[in-house]
Amino acid sequence: MVDLVKPKRKKQTKQARGVSRRTALSGLGGAAALGILPGFTRYAQAQSSAPIKIGFQVHRTGIGAAYGRWYDRTTKAAAKLINESGGINGRPVEIVTEDDGTDPKRGAEVVEKFATQHGADVAFGTLFSHVVIGSAPRAGELKIPYFVVSEGHHVASGMLNRYTLQPCITDVKSQVQSMAPWVASNLGKKVTMIYPDFAFGHDHRDYFSAAMAAQGGEVIGKIAVPPTESSYFKYFPKIPRGTEVLYHVMVGPGVLTFVKEMGEFFGDQRPEIFGFIDSLEAVSINSPGLEFLEGSYFWEANPRYAQAASTKFDAFYRAKVGVDASGASIDDPKDISTYSHMFGCWETLHFIKQGMESAGYRGPGDRAKLIEAVEDIAAMAESQAHPQGAKIFNGKTHQVFGHQYISQVGDGKLNVVHKTAIEDGFYKDEVDYTSQPL
Amino acid sequence: MDFGPYLLLATLEGAVGAAVLALTALGLALVFGVMRIVNVAHGAFFMLGAIIAWWVADRLGVGSALNFLAALIIAPLAVGAVAVVAERSVLRRLNYNPESTIVATIGLLYVIEQVALMTYGPDARPVVAPWDFRIQLPWFGYSGYKILVIGASIAILLAVWWGLTRTRIGLMMRATQFDSETARAFAIPVDLVYGGVFAFGAMLAAVGAVLVVPIQQAHYLMGTDPLLLSFIVVIVGGLGSLRGTVLAAVIIGLSDGIISVFFTPTLAKIIATLAVATILIVRPRGLFGTRPT
């Protein structure tokens, strides 16, 4: 059959050459007007050069907008790079972007839109944990692979489903577990935590408390702040006396206000401060009012300021995304990146590529094959595809493990003082997604 | 922290909240009192004030104090201009019909919010406080600027009170509020008064926003909370009563601050909403509202 069809196609191509450009254009216009063209191109190109559509669920508006802006830039840069080097299985990658408004309900609708309207092959990109938790069930029902870049422990905890994976950013449980020994031995054992009052913050609260207890430390104060809060001063008097270390992690548009008001409250009589960089993502650490942070510590997933030990992969990644050595946009030094999170988009796209290529992915019919293929991926080497560093992926829990950094604020920069081993973040599996049906 | 200093901190926080709330709610109360219009877009004018303040400070770049002063003048004027356009092009054409204007101002709210999102973007941006001064108390530190906000708000409220009770324009406004038909018969340009009052109400919200923006940052969704609280204040204080509005702002603002500090911000909102419900049941005209005749 195939032999019979082939000569016919050749003949058509020859005839087409004789057609003038004007007729071809009017014909195309007519076909488009009749609504024939989209279908036509799809049939003609299916499984050959039609693009692989990746639905990109992004926080363009709402409280996650600053992250969304950088997730978008990183994703575009990664897609461009993948396309320049031949795409996935020889097919170009097309990013289909939809704004979820940092809203769980809208998030689920967006996933549905990817699967039913856009005909996306996979969905990817969400950060805020409540949006992931709201969207993942729909992804599972529609059986569309959903790759999140979120940090929450929800994937590895087993509360989601086999179609949801977090392959290139570590989860909070693993992060805080590898931070606790350092905090306990270098800063103090009596900790007060300030965290946002939703799933992501609760992960911090629960797993850091447990990790500190394992180190002989104690969390003596737990202060939850609604993520939409705009004024924070009222929370600081709740910090118990005897607090040796103040542990803070905050998200949302008010983060700069949060840290500034912390400085107003303490002045130079502050306890040791250990923060998650989330509290200052997309914000310059040299903003007026943040001077008091000098000498304090931050967790970083990926050091914002290029370090002496930074790799050539990091330099390559910075250049491609458009970030300078201090973590700001090359075009606008006031536009600070979300450097400790956005690498997850870059790496996840490369992970999807690796998975699709090893599965021989050809279209939505191969989604189950894709899930099985990515579950088989175990180790990722530090490379252009993984500039943040080497990683170990757990196919059973759908969660990745990697290095973490602790940086100290000094001379208006963040300087890395400690890098954890990947193993520091390991914990016992809480789920085996591979036992769920596809 | 001991109870004394804790209470002091709570009162300070409450006073700052009350100061900004009094300005914002007064704007809403004026518009309702004089025009009988429930302006749902009031929070949007507040947000617009903050965003324009950021824009002025960012463009000018002549030092934080001058930037802020310029913003304090330009932002309310610009917001007032937007309000005048809205009043002339929308509200007047609806004959200030109470029901239609509610729907119209909801529309206005969306238009302003989406335009802000499309132009200013979804980010929160700070304006540097004009006065970088931190007061170190024995128990905690406090921003000197916040004290300035309380002072500025009191000064503006006194000026508004003086304007309403001692000037000719104030007299015209009060006359229109009392009985617009009769006011018209006495050759008061009611039409102009309406335009002026709507703009002035929006400007008061904008002033409140400019004062708050060095504390909270400008963000396109920042108008929701002030709108809600302003409504609560206006209802508790008595619809249209300016004295009641200011008093209710102080009560609600302080209790919001104090309850937030000692318990949780959510509880503070619950209690404020309960207060409104109670007032509506036992004293529907509010603390200082007049009984409808």
XYZ file of C-alpha atoms in Angstrom:
731
model
C 0.000 0.000 0.000
C 2.676 2.380 1.024
C 4.478 1.900 -2.295
C 1.316 2.682 -4.193
C 0.729 5.922 -2.376
C 4.233 7.282 -2.607
C 4.462 7.897 -6.394
C 1.094 9.609 -6.294
C 2.350 12.116 -3.724
C 5.382 12.881 -5.818
C 3.183 13.582 -8.795
C 1.120 16.026 -6.767
C 4.210 17.887 -5.674
C 5.342 18.233 -9.271
C 2.015 19.640 -10.318
C 2.032 22.063 -7.425
C 5.284 23.540 -8.648
C 3.542 24.742 -11.782
C 1.003 26.734 -9.815
C 1.697 30.427 -9.541
C 2.186 31.947 -6.116
C -0.954 34.042 -6.496
C -3.230 31.048 -7.168
C -1.601 29.087 -4.410
C -2.228 31.913 -1.989
C -5.849 32.404 -3.001
C -6.356 28.665 -2.784
C -4.845 28.613 0.660
C -7.063 31.504 1.648
C -10.116 29.692 0.338
C -9.187 26.512 2.110
C -8.617 28.393 5.349
C -11.941 30.192 4.938
C -13.733 26.906 4.477
C -12.039 25.591 7.562
C -10.414 22.815 5.599
C -6.814 23.789 6.021
C -6.170 22.995 9.675
C -7.485 19.481 9.254
C -5.641 19.060 6.010
C -2.267 20.028 7.425
C -2.775 17.824 10.403
C -3.353 14.740 8.291
C -0.553 15.515 5.921
C 1.940 16.090 8.679
C 0.833 13.856 11.508
C 3.702 12.039 13.139
C 6.177 13.563 10.789
C 6.879 17.211 11.396
C 3.770 18.415 13.215
C 4.869 20.150 16.394
C 4.711 18.526 19.789
C 2.378 20.722 21.756
C 3.286 21.380 25.347
C 0.547 23.066 27.329
C 2.199 25.618 29.597
C 0.082 26.493 32.616
C 1.498 29.753 33.913
C 0.749 32.214 36.724
C 0.545 35.234 34.458
C -1.771 37.074 36.841
C -2.723 36.682 40.504
C -0.340 36.343 43.428
C 2.156 34.179 41.509
C 2.688 36.648 38.657
C 6.365 37.404 39.358
C 7.192 33.710 39.172
C 5.014 33.359 36.086
C 6.932 36.027 34.207
C 10.211 34.197 34.723
C 8.777 30.727 34.232
C 7.582 32.029 30.884
C 10.986 33.404 29.868
C 12.778 30.250 30.959
C 10.307 28.002 29.165
C 10.563 29.994 25.921
C 14.361 29.921 26.100
C 14.417 26.166 26.711
C 11.938 25.492 23.897
C 13.998 27.626 21.525
C 17.139 25.727 22.439
C 15.423 22.349 21.988
C 14.066 23.427 18.608
C 17.463 24.711 17.465
C 18.972 21.348 18.263
C 16.385 19.384 16.306
C 13.295 19.357 18.519
C 11.884 16.183 20.066
C 12.044 13.061 17.888
C 12.777 15.427 15.012
C 9.580 17.389 15.595
C 9.487 21.001 16.743
C 8.167 21.907 20.168
C 5.291 24.349 20.389
C 4.513 25.955 23.735
C 0.799 26.659 24.198
C 0.477 29.145 27.039
C -2.581 29.603 29.267
C -2.861 31.846 32.315
C -4.268 30.134 35.413
C -4.526 33.344 37.452
C -2.739 31.501 40.317
C -6.181 30.050 41.016
C -6.848 26.307 41.567
C -10.246 26.335 39.892
C -8.930 28.124 36.838
C -5.943 25.776 36.905
C -8.164 22.727 36.455
C -9.955 24.454 33.578
C -6.651 25.241 31.909
C -5.548 21.602 32.082
C -8.854 20.594 30.549
C -8.407 23.171 27.802
C -4.982 21.754 26.977
C -6.353 18.241 26.663
C -9.608 18.932 24.840
C -9.216 22.206 22.934
C -5.534 22.676 22.164
C -4.819 19.010 21.646
C -1.692 19.386 23.756
C 0.478 16.300 24.194
C 1.362 17.092 27.800
C 0.725 19.846 30.343
C 3.487 21.464 32.367
C 4.715 24.379 34.398
C 2.658 25.144 37.503
C 4.289 26.438 40.650
C 1.814 27.312 43.412
C 0.894 24.189 45.335
C -2.801 24.974 45.665
C -3.038 25.269 41.867
C -1.239 21.941 41.418
C -3.517 20.255 43.941
C -6.540 21.756 42.180
C -5.404 20.806 38.667
C -3.804 17.381 39.099
C -7.047 15.397 39.577
C -8.335 16.723 36.242
C -5.048 15.780 34.564
C -5.437 12.281 35.997
C -9.002 11.976 34.742
C -8.088 13.204 31.279
C -4.955 11.032 31.323
C -2.721 13.857 30.205
C 0.805 13.795 31.669
C 1.158 16.787 33.977
C 4.716 17.869 34.827
C 4.775 20.365 37.686
C 7.532 22.702 38.867
C 6.078 23.332 42.268
C 8.234 22.267 45.273
C 5.243 21.047 47.254
C 5.360 17.619 48.868
C 1.949 16.826 47.354
C 3.384 14.707 44.525
C 5.572 12.460 46.659
C 3.025 12.302 49.483
C 0.787 10.173 47.281
C -2.185 12.550 47.286
C -2.094 13.031 43.487
C -2.027 10.475 40.669
C 0.115 8.584 38.211
C -0.153 11.292 35.559
C 1.354 13.991 37.786
C 5.135 14.214 38.127
C 7.640 16.626 39.624
C 10.811 15.612 37.808
C 13.184 18.566 38.106
C 12.560 20.543 41.279
C 12.944 19.113 44.764
C 10.081 19.116 47.237
C 9.825 21.016 50.508
C 10.154 17.907 52.663
C 13.483 17.078 51.080
C 14.656 20.708 51.186
C 13.927 21.340 54.849
C 15.238 17.949 55.894
C 18.609 18.757 54.374
C 18.606 22.261 55.895
C 17.731 21.278 59.490
C 21.118 19.760 60.484
C 22.952 22.866 59.307
C 20.538 25.230 61.037
C 20.679 23.256 64.294
C 24.467 23.072 64.386
C 25.284 26.583 63.139
C 22.469 28.930 64.137
C 20.554 27.561 67.096
C 18.131 24.946 68.289
C 15.113 27.067 69.267
C 13.358 28.084 66.085
C 10.274 30.168 65.338
C 8.751 29.678 61.894
C 6.781 32.208 59.850
C 5.167 30.621 56.801
C 2.254 31.156 54.403
C -1.006 29.555 55.473
C -1.596 27.084 52.631
C -0.346 23.671 51.520
C 3.186 24.852 50.682
C 3.597 26.586 54.050
C 2.128 23.632 55.893
C 4.750 21.389 54.276
C 7.407 23.704 55.690
C 5.789 23.702 59.131
C 5.330 19.942 59.391
C 8.544 18.670 57.850
C 10.901 21.265 59.262
C 9.484 20.760 62.780
C 10.040 17.016 62.429
C 13.527 17.487 60.978
C 14.520 19.889 63.778
C 13.239 17.477 66.420
C 15.430 14.794 64.858
C 18.402 17.146 65.368
C 17.561 17.729 69.030
C 16.126 21.149 68.222
C 12.654 22.522 68.755
C 10.246 24.760 66.897
C 8.894 26.976 69.674
C 6.680 29.248 67.575
C 4.617 28.609 64.434
C 3.171 31.728 62.833
C 0.912 31.232 59.801
C 0.266 34.195 57.501
C -2.482 34.198 54.827
C -0.779 34.278 51.391
C -2.832 37.290 50.309
C -1.730 39.376 53.315
C -0.363 42.844 52.597
C 0.691 43.988 56.067
C 2.858 41.810 58.287
C 3.932 43.862 61.250
C 1.177 42.441 63.422
C 2.643 38.943 63.203
C 6.082 39.739 64.603
C 5.071 40.257 68.260
C 3.961 36.631 68.236
C 7.580 35.524 67.984
C 8.211 33.877 71.370
C 10.929 35.109 73.684
C 13.938 32.811 73.619
C 13.807 32.375 69.848
C 17.349 31.755 68.639
C 16.565 31.376 64.967
C 13.800 32.996 62.982
C 12.862 30.815 60.021
C 10.862 32.627 57.375
C 9.320 31.624 54.094
C 6.791 33.851 52.372
C 5.182 34.069 48.944
C 2.907 36.468 47.109
C 3.059 40.093 46.071
C 3.778 41.349 49.587
C 7.109 39.581 50.168
C 9.206 42.752 50.086
C 6.883 44.395 52.633
C 7.189 41.294 54.783
C 10.969 41.385 54.960
C 11.071 45.181 55.314
C 8.665 45.142 58.247
C 10.713 42.392 59.839
C 13.686 44.798 59.703
C 11.624 47.619 61.201
C 10.565 45.358 64.031
C 13.993 44.012 64.944
C 16.430 46.719 63.922
C 19.912 45.543 64.871
C 18.681 43.378 67.722
C 17.612 40.526 65.531
C 17.944 36.823 66.258
C 19.689 34.640 63.707
C 17.590 34.677 60.565
C 17.276 31.759 58.204
C 14.952 32.352 55.276
C 13.839 30.531 52.210
C 14.691 32.660 49.196
C 10.988 32.484 48.279
C 10.634 35.414 50.688
C 12.773 37.474 48.310
C 12.343 35.859 44.887
C 12.022 38.529 42.193
C 13.129 41.130 44.761
C 16.571 42.735 44.981
C 18.316 41.998 48.268
C 19.652 45.548 48.010
C 16.170 47.117 48.209
C 15.956 49.995 50.702
C 15.030 48.710 54.145
C 16.689 45.295 53.760
C 20.080 46.312 55.176
C 19.365 44.376 58.349
C 19.616 41.110 56.383
C 23.409 41.487 56.176
C 24.921 38.328 57.648
C 21.633 36.389 57.593
C 21.158 33.145 55.691
C 18.987 31.929 52.862
C 18.178 28.573 51.372
C 18.595 28.652 47.613
C 17.867 25.889 45.122
C 20.065 27.550 42.545
C 22.399 30.387 43.590
C 21.087 33.706 42.262
C 24.543 35.291 42.187
C 27.061 33.484 39.992
C 29.670 31.924 42.272
C 33.335 31.135 41.769
C 32.314 27.474 41.739
C 29.507 27.972 39.198
C 29.660 25.662 36.216
C 29.831 26.471 32.523
C 26.339 24.985 32.306
C 25.048 27.645 34.669
C 26.728 30.351 32.593
C 25.183 28.931 29.412
C 21.753 28.785 31.030
C 22.020 32.367 32.312
C 22.967 33.607 28.865
C 20.129 31.762 27.133
C 17.442 32.901 29.577
C 18.806 36.456 29.710
C 19.967 36.668 33.309
C 23.173 38.401 34.408
C 25.663 37.275 37.058
C 23.636 38.946 39.806
C 20.410 37.179 38.878
C 18.725 40.165 37.217
C 17.413 40.494 33.688
C 20.092 41.500 31.169
C 17.675 44.067 29.723
C 16.556 45.583 33.004
C 18.737 45.325 36.126
C 15.687 46.146 38.268
C 13.905 43.029 37.037
C 15.141 40.315 39.413
C 14.618 36.695 38.450
C 13.115 33.860 40.451
C 16.381 32.017 40.034
C 15.785 29.323 42.644
C 12.639 28.072 40.949
C 12.623 28.804 37.223
C 15.446 26.404 36.344
C 12.783 23.763 36.981
C 10.999 24.768 33.768
C 14.174 24.543 31.700
C 15.080 21.159 33.126
C 11.542 19.767 32.987
C 11.287 20.508 29.257
C 14.537 18.636 28.724
C 13.196 15.833 30.887
C 10.036 15.633 28.753
C 12.246 15.507 25.658
C 14.295 12.671 27.122
C 11.132 10.799 28.084
C 9.432 11.252 24.713
C 12.532 10.152 22.851
C 13.011 7.037 24.892
C 9.292 6.206 24.586
C 9.303 6.809 20.850
C 6.414 9.170 21.512
C 4.299 9.928 18.433
C 1.046 11.394 19.691
C -1.518 11.505 22.516
C -2.057 7.752 22.054
C 1.424 7.225 23.494
C 0.828 9.162 26.704
C 0.824 6.033 28.855
C 4.070 4.929 27.216
C 5.539 8.322 28.025
C 4.635 7.983 31.706
C 6.288 4.549 31.833
C 9.368 5.858 30.058
C 9.873 8.797 32.425
C 9.297 6.558 35.444
C 12.352 4.628 34.250
C 14.591 7.682 34.275
C 16.743 7.500 37.395
C 19.778 9.757 37.231
C 20.310 13.104 35.544
C 23.836 14.370 35.174
C 24.800 18.007 35.600
C 24.689 19.273 32.031
C 23.264 21.912 29.730
C 19.896 20.214 30.185
C 20.309 20.224 33.981
C 22.316 23.350 34.866
C 21.151 23.401 38.500
C 23.031 20.173 39.114
C 22.811 16.400 39.106
C 19.552 14.824 40.210
C 18.097 11.478 41.142
C 14.521 10.812 40.093
C 12.336 8.377 42.001
C 9.995 6.798 39.447
C 7.770 5.359 42.156
C 7.044 8.620 43.973
C 7.371 10.803 40.840
C 9.631 13.151 42.776
C 13.213 14.244 42.091
C 16.034 14.782 44.596
C 18.896 17.196 44.216
C 21.443 19.495 45.829
C 20.442 22.446 48.009
C 22.419 25.566 48.843
C 22.721 27.839 51.865
C 23.860 31.366 51.098
C 24.808 34.222 53.375
C 24.023 37.852 52.633
C 27.271 39.831 52.472
C 28.295 42.984 50.576
C 24.938 43.139 48.858
C 25.242 39.632 47.450
C 24.230 36.105 48.265
C 27.334 33.992 48.838
C 27.057 30.221 49.008
C 28.383 28.840 52.303
C 27.059 25.287 52.154
C 25.985 22.781 49.517
C 24.114 19.656 50.570
C 24.538 16.182 49.145
C 21.635 14.742 47.157
C 21.313 11.953 49.738
C 20.671 14.501 52.541
C 17.204 14.994 51.127
C 16.202 11.342 50.829
C 13.253 10.006 52.787
C 11.234 6.817 52.801
C 8.824 6.360 49.869
C 5.258 7.239 50.806
C 3.617 6.022 47.610
C 4.209 3.799 44.613
C 2.447 5.446 41.689
C 3.640 2.698 39.329
C 1.122 0.367 40.989
C -1.757 2.590 39.798
C -3.339 1.730 36.433
C -2.560 3.918 33.409
C 6.300 40.199 74.546
C 4.667 41.688 77.675
C 1.074 42.790 77.576
C 1.787 46.538 77.742
C 4.110 46.851 74.774
C 2.045 44.301 72.900
C -1.028 46.481 73.346
C 0.961 49.552 72.304
C 2.047 47.839 69.099
C -1.486 46.667 68.408
C -2.857 50.157 68.963
C -0.236 51.716 66.685
C -1.000 49.220 63.927
C -4.696 49.797 64.421
C -4.266 53.561 64.311
C -2.389 53.397 60.994
C -5.134 51.232 59.552
C -7.813 53.541 60.930
C -6.072 56.621 59.499
C -6.067 55.271 55.954
C -9.514 53.757 56.333
C -11.003 57.039 57.548
C -9.850 58.827 54.367
C -11.059 56.073 52.058
C -14.394 55.602 53.795
C -15.005 59.343 53.983
C -14.762 59.472 50.193
C -17.324 56.704 49.894
C -19.619 58.332 52.480
C -19.465 61.728 50.716
C -20.459 60.232 47.379
C -23.276 58.304 48.956
C -24.429 61.181 51.144
C -24.570 63.804 48.425
C -25.339 61.753 45.316
C -27.052 58.686 46.813
C -24.725 56.547 44.743
C -23.162 53.336 46.050
C -19.771 53.543 44.385
C -18.501 49.983 44.035
C -15.531 51.298 42.031
C -14.229 53.132 45.093
C -11.617 50.439 45.760
C -10.504 50.677 42.143
C -9.895 54.420 42.574
C -7.846 53.563 45.658
C -5.748 51.088 43.673
C -5.386 53.549 40.803
C -4.044 56.145 43.238
C -1.357 53.739 44.441
C -0.354 52.735 40.922
C -0.102 56.308 39.703
C 1.943 57.130 42.811
C 4.395 54.382 41.877
C 4.509 55.610 38.311
C 5.196 59.213 39.340
C 7.912 58.177 41.819
C 9.516 55.858 39.261
C 9.543 58.409 36.419
C 10.600 61.382 38.487
C 13.488 59.825 40.375
C 14.492 62.995 42.237
C 14.916 61.546 45.703
C 12.408 59.710 47.829
C 10.909 62.735 49.642
C 10.288 64.801 46.490
C 9.068 61.745 44.568
C 6.563 61.078 47.279
C 5.393 64.684 47.542
C 4.885 64.829 43.786
C 2.942 61.572 43.919
C 0.820 62.913 46.762
C -0.251 65.795 44.515
C -0.347 64.192 41.054
C -1.976 60.851 41.887
C -5.153 62.271 43.509
C -5.518 64.823 40.704
C -5.203 62.138 38.043
C -7.656 59.866 39.849
C -10.030 62.821 40.251
C -9.837 63.406 36.492
C -10.686 59.758 35.789
C -13.610 60.026 38.209
C -14.920 63.159 36.482
C -14.801 61.424 33.114
C -16.628 58.415 34.559
C -19.231 60.631 36.195
C -19.895 62.662 33.050
C -19.850 59.756 30.607
C -21.612 57.085 32.662
C -23.332 58.131 35.884
C -24.924 61.315 34.535
C -26.339 59.438 31.555
C -27.996 57.034 33.991
C -29.607 59.983 35.785
C -27.833 58.869 38.964
C -30.416 56.114 39.313
C -29.367 54.207 42.475
C -29.808 50.705 41.037
C -28.278 51.380 37.616
C -25.280 53.154 39.100
C -24.441 50.152 41.270
C -24.184 48.007 38.165
C -22.352 50.764 36.309
C -19.758 51.190 39.044
C -19.222 47.412 39.169
C -18.433 47.667 35.462
C -16.146 50.597 36.134
C -14.343 48.542 38.775
C -13.593 45.810 36.236
C -12.531 48.263 33.564
C -10.093 50.060 35.882
C -8.734 46.814 37.320
C -8.147 45.230 33.898
C -6.597 48.385 32.454
C -4.246 48.439 35.447
C -3.401 44.789 34.823
C -2.776 45.399 31.115
C -0.599 48.474 31.593
C 0.967 48.307 35.042
C 1.102 44.524 35.127
C 0.517 41.968 37.840
C 3.550 42.799 40.002
C 3.645 44.507 43.363
C 5.968 47.497 43.269
C 7.152 49.609 46.190
C 7.393 53.374 46.553
C 10.227 54.348 48.873
C 8.979 56.104 52.007
C 9.779 59.843 52.052
C 11.112 59.558 55.529
C 13.537 56.802 56.381
C 13.261 56.910 60.124
C 12.847 54.053 62.521
C 11.725 54.610 66.081
C 13.405 52.185 68.457
C 11.202 51.540 71.468
C 12.572 49.415 74.294
C 10.549 46.405 73.112
C 10.361 46.748 69.362
C 11.120 49.113 66.511
C 8.510 51.028 64.576
C 8.497 52.771 61.246
C 8.525 56.545 61.677
C 6.703 56.867 58.388
C 3.682 55.080 59.810
C 3.418 57.752 62.523
C 3.572 60.334 59.733
C 0.638 58.604 58.027
C -1.486 58.990 61.153
C -0.595 62.690 61.388
C -1.193 63.345 57.691
C -4.550 61.626 57.808
C -5.702 63.693 60.801
C -4.596 66.885 59.053
C -6.463 65.990 55.848
C -9.606 65.028 57.764
C -9.551 68.365 59.615
C -9.121 70.199 56.305
C -12.085 68.342 54.797
C -14.188 69.130 57.862
C -13.239 72.783 57.639
C -14.009 72.828 53.921
C -17.427 71.280 54.406
C -18.525 73.456 57.289
C -16.795 76.782 56.697
C -16.652 77.315 52.942
C -19.175 78.229 50.273
C -18.484 75.055 48.312
C -19.056 73.045 51.460
C -22.348 74.822 51.992
C -23.425 73.987 48.437
C -22.538 70.342 49.011
C -24.473 70.197 52.239
C -27.443 71.893 50.639
C -27.403 69.391 47.767
C -27.188 66.539 50.242
C -30.099 67.896 52.269
C -32.442 68.396 49.333
C -31.156 68.590 45.769
C -34.465 69.883 44.350
C -34.576 72.845 46.679
C -30.868 73.445 46.226
C -31.448 73.691 42.498
C -34.251 76.190 43.118
C -31.742 78.325 45.005
C -29.480 78.385 41.932
C -26.948 75.884 43.247
C -25.361 74.164 40.219
C -26.290 70.687 41.447
C -24.906 69.133 38.319
C -21.461 70.589 38.959
C -21.659 69.693 42.625
C -22.306 66.068 41.656
C -19.291 65.966 39.368
C -17.154 67.645 41.994
C -18.258 65.366 44.816
C -17.664 62.195 42.810
C -14.165 63.381 41.883
C -13.451 64.479 45.446
C -14.564 61.131 46.854
C -12.235 59.312 44.470
C -9.425 61.716 45.342
C -9.785 60.965 49.041
C -9.386 57.268 48.249
C -6.332 58.098 46.143
C -4.772 60.141 48.959
C -5.286 57.189 51.298
C -3.609 54.939 48.746
C -0.615 57.240 48.242
C -0.112 57.310 52.004
C -0.293 53.524 52.191
C 1.855 52.662 49.181
C 5.245 53.037 50.933
C 3.951 50.587 53.543
C 2.200 48.050 51.329
C 3.372 48.361 47.678
C 1.137 49.027 44.683
C -0.682 46.029 43.227
C -3.638 45.760 40.888
C -5.733 43.768 43.363
C -5.082 46.000 46.378
C -8.476 47.765 46.186
C -10.623 44.903 47.421
C -9.889 45.088 51.148
C -10.250 48.882 51.457
C -13.540 48.693 49.541
C -14.939 46.041 51.856
C -13.786 47.839 54.997
C -15.066 51.185 53.699
C -18.509 49.718 53.166
C -18.459 48.277 56.671
C -17.406 51.642 58.078
C -20.021 53.590 56.145
C -22.803 51.247 57.232
C -21.710 51.205 60.869
C -21.210 54.955 60.929
C -24.542 55.704 59.335
C -25.040 56.116 55.612
C -24.092 59.611 54.585
C -23.013 60.759 58.038
C -19.461 62.056 57.819
C -18.992 62.326 61.559
C -20.244 58.754 61.974
C -17.985 57.562 59.180
C -14.842 58.942 60.786
C -15.782 57.600 64.197
C -16.648 54.185 62.765
C -13.349 54.161 60.838
C -11.474 54.720 64.083
C -13.432 51.983 65.864
C -13.208 49.452 63.029
C -9.600 50.313 62.189
C -8.404 50.075 65.784
C -10.330 46.903 66.550
C -9.123 45.345 63.292
C -5.544 46.164 64.233
C -5.829 45.044 67.842
C -7.729 41.827 67.135
C -5.319 41.005 64.286
C -2.356 41.368 66.599
C -3.762 39.509 69.592
C -5.697 36.853 67.710
C -5.830 36.452 63.929
C -6.620 38.805 61.011
C -9.388 36.428 59.956
C -11.101 36.795 63.324
C -10.835 40.575 63.002
C -12.696 40.459 59.674
C -15.314 38.120 61.108
C -15.952 40.462 64.016
C -16.181 43.531 61.746
C -18.693 41.763 59.530
C -20.687 40.651 62.582
C -20.709 44.264 63.791
C -22.286 45.315 60.499
C -24.926 42.625 60.762
C -25.724 43.614 64.342
C -25.944 47.308 63.467
C -28.228 46.543 60.536
C -30.538 44.620 62.842
C -30.656 46.817 65.942
C -29.917 50.237 64.501
C -30.358 50.136 60.714
C -29.524 53.814 60.282
C -26.061 53.309 61.815
C -24.445 55.100 64.737
C -25.056 58.621 63.458
C -27.443 58.101 60.568
C -30.633 60.077 60.519
C -33.951 58.306 60.498
C -35.470 58.470 57.018
C -38.378 60.882 57.022
